[in-house]
């Protein structure tokens, strides 16, 4: 009976962590109403990671390539400046909230597992 109560408490704690999650896949409470925001849809964490990976691969290609890879109307920007802009975007996209949630989830489930298998 005590084990069942512990599991229920852990599930409630996990649900509360999920409710408090802020970040791309979290709740909308984390959005600053005073700021300007650009949004895009991601299906799940895997899709988000694919988007980030693609942007990083683009930066590597731009830095390794011989061509400037710049839009002709953007003549004042260097290749490095353009890559810096993309990398700053990637930093904003990193799923900090999701990673925190996953760490806490793992911690709570590990505690349950350890109590189950003495």
JSON list of C-alpha atoms in Angstrom, two decimals:
[
{"chain": "A", "resi": 1, "resn": "UNK", "atom": "CA", "xyz": [0.00, 0.00, 0.00]},
{"chain": "A", "resi": 2, "resn": "UNK", "atom": "CA", "xyz": [2.84, 2.39, 0.88]},
{"chain": "A", "resi": 3, "resn": "UNK", "atom": "CA", "xyz": [4.48, 1.67, -2.49]},
{"chain": "A", "resi": 4, "resn": "UNK", "atom": "CA", "xyz": [1.28, 2.59, -4.30]},
{"chain": "A", "resi": 5, "resn": "UNK", "atom": "CA", "xyz": [1.07, 5.91, -2.44]},
{"chain": "A", "resi": 6, "resn": "UNK", "atom": "CA", "xyz": [4.70, 6.64, -3.29]},
{"chain": "A", "resi": 7, "resn": "UNK", "atom": "CA", "xyz": [4.06, 5.96, -6.97]},
{"chain": "A", "resi": 8, "resn": "UNK", "atom": "CA", "xyz": [1.00, 8.18, -6.96]},
{"chain": "A", "resi": 9, "resn": "UNK", "atom": "CA", "xyz": [2.93, 10.98, -5.26]},
{"chain": "A", "resi": 10, "resn": "UNK", "atom": "CA", "xyz": [5.73, 10.63, -7.84]},
{"chain": "A", "resi": 11, "resn": "UNK", "atom": "CA", "xyz": [3.23, 10.76, -10.70]},
{"chain": "A", "resi": 12, "resn": "UNK", "atom": "CA", "xyz": [1.67, 13.89, -9.21]},
{"chain": "A", "resi": 13, "resn": "UNK", "atom": "CA", "xyz": [5.13, 15.48, -8.91]},
{"chain": "A", "resi": 14, "resn": "UNK", "atom": "CA", "xyz": [5.88, 14.60, -12.54]},
{"chain": "A", "resi": 15, "resn": "UNK", "atom": "CA", "xyz": [2.56, 16.11, -13.63]},
{"chain": "A", "resi": 16, "resn": "UNK", "atom": "CA", "xyz": [3.36, 19.30, -11.71]},
{"chain": "A", "resi": 17, "resn": "UNK", "atom": "CA", "xyz": [6.80, 19.48, -13.37]},
{"chain": "A", "resi": 18, "resn": "UNK", "atom": "CA", "xyz": [5.10, 19.09, -16.75]},
{"chain": "A", "resi": 19, "resn": "UNK", "atom": "CA", "xyz": [2.61, 21.83, -15.92]},
{"chain": "A", "resi": 20, "resn": "UNK", "atom": "CA", "xyz": [5.43, 24.16, -14.91]},
{"chain": "A", "resi": 21, "resn": "UNK", "atom": "CA", "xyz": [7.51, 23.40, -18.00]},
{"chain": "A", "resi": 22, "resn": "UNK", "atom": "CA", "xyz": [8.57, 26.49, -19.86]},
{"chain": "A", "resi": 23, "resn": "UNK", "atom": "CA", "xyz": [10.14, 26.41, -23.27]},
{"chain": "A", "resi": 24, "resn": "UNK", "atom": "CA", "xyz": [9.25, 25.62, -26.84]},
{"chain": "A", "resi": 25, "resn": "UNK", "atom": "CA", "xyz": [7.10, 22.62, -26.06]},
{"chain": "A", "resi": 26, "resn": "UNK", "atom": "CA", "xyz": [5.94, 23.88, -22.70]},
{"chain": "A", "resi": 27, "resn": "UNK", "atom": "CA", "xyz": [3.13, 26.15, -21.67]},
{"chain": "A", "resi": 28, "resn": "UNK", "atom": "CA", "xyz": [2.49, 29.65, -23.00]},
{"chain": "A", "resi": 29, "resn": "UNK", "atom": "CA", "xyz": [3.00, 31.30, -19.58]},
{"chain": "A", "resi": 30, "resn": "UNK", "atom": "CA", "xyz": [6.69, 31.70, -20.34]},
{"chain": "A", "resi": 31, "resn": "UNK", "atom": "CA", "xyz": [6.13, 34.09, -23.27]},
{"chain": "A", "resi": 32, "resn": "UNK", "atom": "CA", "xyz": [6.96, 37.71, -22.49]},
{"chain": "A", "resi": 33, "resn": "UNK", "atom": "CA", "xyz": [4.00, 39.82, -23.70]},
{"chain": "A", "resi": 34, "resn": "UNK", "atom": "CA", "xyz": [6.24, 42.89, -24.16]},
{"chain": "A", "resi": 35, "resn": "UNK", "atom": "CA", "xyz": [8.69, 41.24, -26.53]},
{"chain": "A", "resi": 36, "resn": "UNK", "atom": "CA", "xyz": [8.60, 40.57, -30.25]},
{"chain": "A", "resi": 37, "resn": "UNK", "atom": "CA", "xyz": [8.42, 36.88, -30.98]},
{"chain": "A", "resi": 38, "resn": "UNK", "atom": "CA", "xyz": [8.76, 34.67, -33.98]},
{"chain": "A", "resi": 39, "resn": "UNK", "atom": "CA", "xyz": [7.24, 31.24, -33.73]},
{"chain": "A", "resi": 40, "resn": "UNK", "atom": "CA", "xyz": [7.29, 28.03, -35.69]},
{"chain": "A", "resi": 41, "resn": "UNK", "atom": "CA", "xyz": [5.70, 24.68, -35.13]},
{"chain": "A", "resi": 42, "resn": "UNK", "atom": "CA", "xyz": [7.51, 21.53, -34.15]},
{"chain": "A", "resi": 43, "resn": "UNK", "atom": "CA", "xyz": [5.79, 18.16, -33.91]},
{"chain": "A", "resi": 44, "resn": "UNK", "atom": "CA", "xyz": [7.83, 16.85, -31.01]},
{"chain": "A", "resi": 45, "resn": "UNK", "atom": "CA", "xyz": [11.28, 16.97, -29.41]},
{"chain": "A", "resi": 46, "resn": "UNK", "atom": "CA", "xyz": [12.78, 14.89, -32.20]},
{"chain": "A", "resi": 47, "resn": "UNK", "atom": "CA", "xyz": [11.52, 17.35, -34.82]},
{"chain": "A", "resi": 48, "resn": "UNK", "atom": "CA", "xyz": [12.92, 20.25, -32.78]},
{"chain": "A", "resi": 49, "resn": "UNK", "atom": "CA", "xyz": [16.32, 18.57, -32.57]},
{"chain": "A", "resi": 50, "resn": "UNK", "atom": "CA", "xyz": [16.25, 17.95, -36.32]},
{"chain": "A", "resi": 51, "resn": "UNK", "atom": "CA", "xyz": [15.62, 21.68, -36.90]},
{"chain": "A", "resi": 52, "resn": "UNK", "atom": "CA", "xyz": [18.48, 22.68, -34.60]},
{"chain": "A", "resi": 53, "resn": "UNK", "atom": "CA", "xyz": [20.79, 20.09, -36.17]},
{"chain": "A", "resi": 54, "resn": "UNK", "atom": "CA", "xyz": [19.97, 21.41, -39.66]},
{"chain": "A", "resi": 55, "resn": "UNK", "atom": "CA", "xyz": [20.76, 24.98, -38.66]},
{"chain": "A", "resi": 56, "resn": "UNK", "atom": "CA", "xyz": [24.08, 23.91, -37.14]},
{"chain": "A", "resi": 57, "resn": "UNK", "atom": "CA", "xyz": [24.95, 21.91, -40.27]},
{"chain": "A", "resi": 58, "resn": "UNK", "atom": "CA", "xyz": [24.18, 24.99, -42.34]},
{"chain": "A", "resi": 59, "resn": "UNK", "atom": "CA", "xyz": [26.64, 27.00, -40.23]},
{"chain": "A", "resi": 60, "resn": "UNK", "atom": "CA", "xyz": [29.35, 24.36, -40.64]},
{"chain": "A", "resi": 61, "resn": "UNK", "atom": "CA", "xyz": [28.78, 24.30, -44.41]},
{"chain": "A", "resi": 62, "resn": "UNK", "atom": "CA", "xyz": [28.89, 28.08, -44.60]},
{"chain": "A", "resi": 63, "resn": "UNK", "atom": "CA", "xyz": [32.13, 28.29, -42.64]},
{"chain": "A", "resi": 64, "resn": "UNK", "atom": "CA", "xyz": [33.80, 25.41, -44.54]},
{"chain": "A", "resi": 65, "resn": "UNK", "atom": "CA", "xyz": [32.63, 26.43, -48.01]},
{"chain": "A", "resi": 66, "resn": "UNK", "atom": "CA", "xyz": [34.45, 28.60, -50.51]},
{"chain": "A", "resi": 67, "resn": "UNK", "atom": "CA", "xyz": [31.40, 30.64, -51.48]},
{"chain": "A", "resi": 68, "resn": "UNK", "atom": "CA", "xyz": [29.98, 33.46, -49.40]},
{"chain": "A", "resi": 69, "resn": "UNK", "atom": "CA", "xyz": [26.49, 31.89, -49.23]},
{"chain": "A", "resi": 70, "resn": "UNK", "atom": "CA", "xyz": [24.96, 35.34, -48.79]},
{"chain": "A", "resi": 71, "resn": "UNK", "atom": "CA", "xyz": [21.82, 36.83, -50.23]},
{"chain": "A", "resi": 72, "resn": "UNK", "atom": "CA", "xyz": [22.87, 39.34, -52.93]},
{"chain": "A", "resi": 73, "resn": "UNK", "atom": "CA", "xyz": [20.93, 42.20, -51.27]},
{"chain": "A", "resi": 74, "resn": "UNK", "atom": "CA", "xyz": [22.83, 41.59, -48.02]},
{"chain": "A", "resi": 75, "resn": "UNK", "atom": "CA", "xyz": [26.22, 42.74, -49.32]},
{"chain": "A", "resi": 76, "resn": "UNK", "atom": "CA", "xyz": [27.25, 44.44, -46.07]},
{"chain": "A", "resi": 77, "resn": "UNK", "atom": "CA", "xyz": [27.20, 41.24, -44.02]},
{"chain": "A", "resi": 78, "resn": "UNK", "atom": "CA", "xyz": [30.18, 38.92, -43.91]},
{"chain": "A", "resi": 79, "resn": "UNK", "atom": "CA", "xyz": [29.89, 35.14, -43.92]},
{"chain": "A", "resi": 80, "resn": "UNK", "atom": "CA", "xyz": [30.86, 35.16, -40.24]},
{"chain": "A", "resi": 81, "resn": "UNK", "atom": "CA", "xyz": [28.18, 37.73, -39.38]},
{"chain": "A", "resi": 82, "resn": "UNK", "atom": "CA", "xyz": [25.54, 35.60, -41.09]},
{"chain": "A", "resi": 83, "resn": "UNK", "atom": "CA", "xyz": [26.68, 32.48, -39.26]},
{"chain": "A", "resi": 84, "resn": "UNK", "atom": "CA", "xyz": [26.65, 34.35, -35.94]},
{"chain": "A", "resi": 85, "resn": "UNK", "atom": "CA", "xyz": [23.03, 35.32, -36.59]},
{"chain": "A", "resi": 86, "resn": "UNK", "atom": "CA", "xyz": [22.06, 31.70, -37.21]},
{"chain": "A", "resi": 87, "resn": "UNK", "atom": "CA", "xyz": [23.98, 30.51, -34.14]},
{"chain": "A", "resi": 88, "resn": "UNK", "atom": "CA", "xyz": [22.21, 33.10, -31.98]},
{"chain": "A", "resi": 89, "resn": "UNK", "atom": "CA", "xyz": [18.91, 31.75, -33.30]},
{"chain": "A", "resi": 90, "resn": "UNK", "atom": "CA", "xyz": [20.00, 28.20, -32.45]},
{"chain": "A", "resi": 91, "resn": "UNK", "atom": "CA", "xyz": [20.83, 29.27, -28.90]},
{"chain": "A", "resi": 92, "resn": "UNK", "atom": "CA", "xyz": [17.28, 30.58, -28.54]},
{"chain": "A", "resi": 93, "resn": "UNK", "atom": "CA", "xyz": [15.89, 27.29, -29.83]},
{"chain": "A", "resi": 94, "resn": "UNK", "atom": "CA", "xyz": [17.75, 25.01, -27.44]},
{"chain": "A", "resi": 95, "resn": "UNK", "atom": "CA", "xyz": [15.16, 23.12, -25.39]},
{"chain": "A", "resi": 96, "resn": "UNK", "atom": "CA", "xyz": [16.35, 24.09, -21.90]},
{"chain": "A", "resi": 97, "resn": "UNK", "atom": "CA", "xyz": [12.93, 23.53, -20.31]},
{"chain": "A", "resi": 98, "resn": "UNK", "atom": "CA", "xyz": [12.54, 20.11, -21.84]},
{"chain": "A", "resi": 99, "resn": "UNK", "atom": "CA", "xyz": [16.02, 19.02, -20.77]},
{"chain": "A", "resi": 100, "resn": "UNK", "atom": "CA", "xyz": [15.37, 20.18, -17.19]},
{"chain": "A", "resi": 101, "resn": "UNK", "atom": "CA", "xyz": [12.08, 18.28, -17.21]},
{"chain": "A", "resi": 102, "resn": "UNK", "atom": "CA", "xyz": [13.72, 15.12, -18.54]},
{"chain": "A", "resi": 103, "resn": "UNK", "atom": "CA", "xyz": [16.45, 15.27, -15.88]},
{"chain": "A", "resi": 104, "resn": "UNK", "atom": "CA", "xyz": [13.87, 15.66, -13.10]},
{"chain": "A", "resi": 105, "resn": "UNK", "atom": "CA", "xyz": [11.69, 12.93, -14.60]},
{"chain": "A", "resi": 106, "resn": "UNK", "atom": "CA", "xyz": [14.66, 10.56, -14.72]},
{"chain": "A", "resi": 107, "resn": "UNK", "atom": "CA", "xyz": [15.58, 11.43, -11.14]},
{"chain": "A", "resi": 108, "resn": "UNK", "atom": "CA", "xyz": [12.08, 10.74, -9.82]},
{"chain": "A", "resi": 109, "resn": "UNK", "atom": "CA", "xyz": [11.66, 7.51, -11.77]},
{"chain": "A", "resi": 110, "resn": "UNK", "atom": "CA", "xyz": [15.10, 6.31, -10.65]},
{"chain": "A", "resi": 111, "resn": "UNK", "atom": "CA", "xyz": [14.13, 6.86, -7.03]},
{"chain": "A", "resi": 112, "resn": "UNK", "atom": "CA", "xyz": [10.99, 4.79, -7.58]},
{"chain": "A", "resi": 113, "resn": "UNK", "atom": "CA", "xyz": [12.99, 2.05, -9.28]},
{"chain": "A", "resi": 114, "resn": "UNK", "atom": "CA", "xyz": [15.58, 1.99, -6.48]},
{"chain": "A", "resi": 115, "resn": "UNK", "atom": "CA", "xyz": [12.89, 1.61, -3.83]},
{"chain": "A", "resi": 116, "resn": "UNK", "atom": "CA", "xyz": [11.25, -1.16, -5.85]},
{"chain": "A", "resi": 117, "resn": "UNK", "atom": "CA", "xyz": [14.50, -3.16, -6.21]},
{"chain": "A", "resi": 118, "resn": "UNK", "atom": "CA", "xyz": [16.32, -3.13, -2.88]}
]
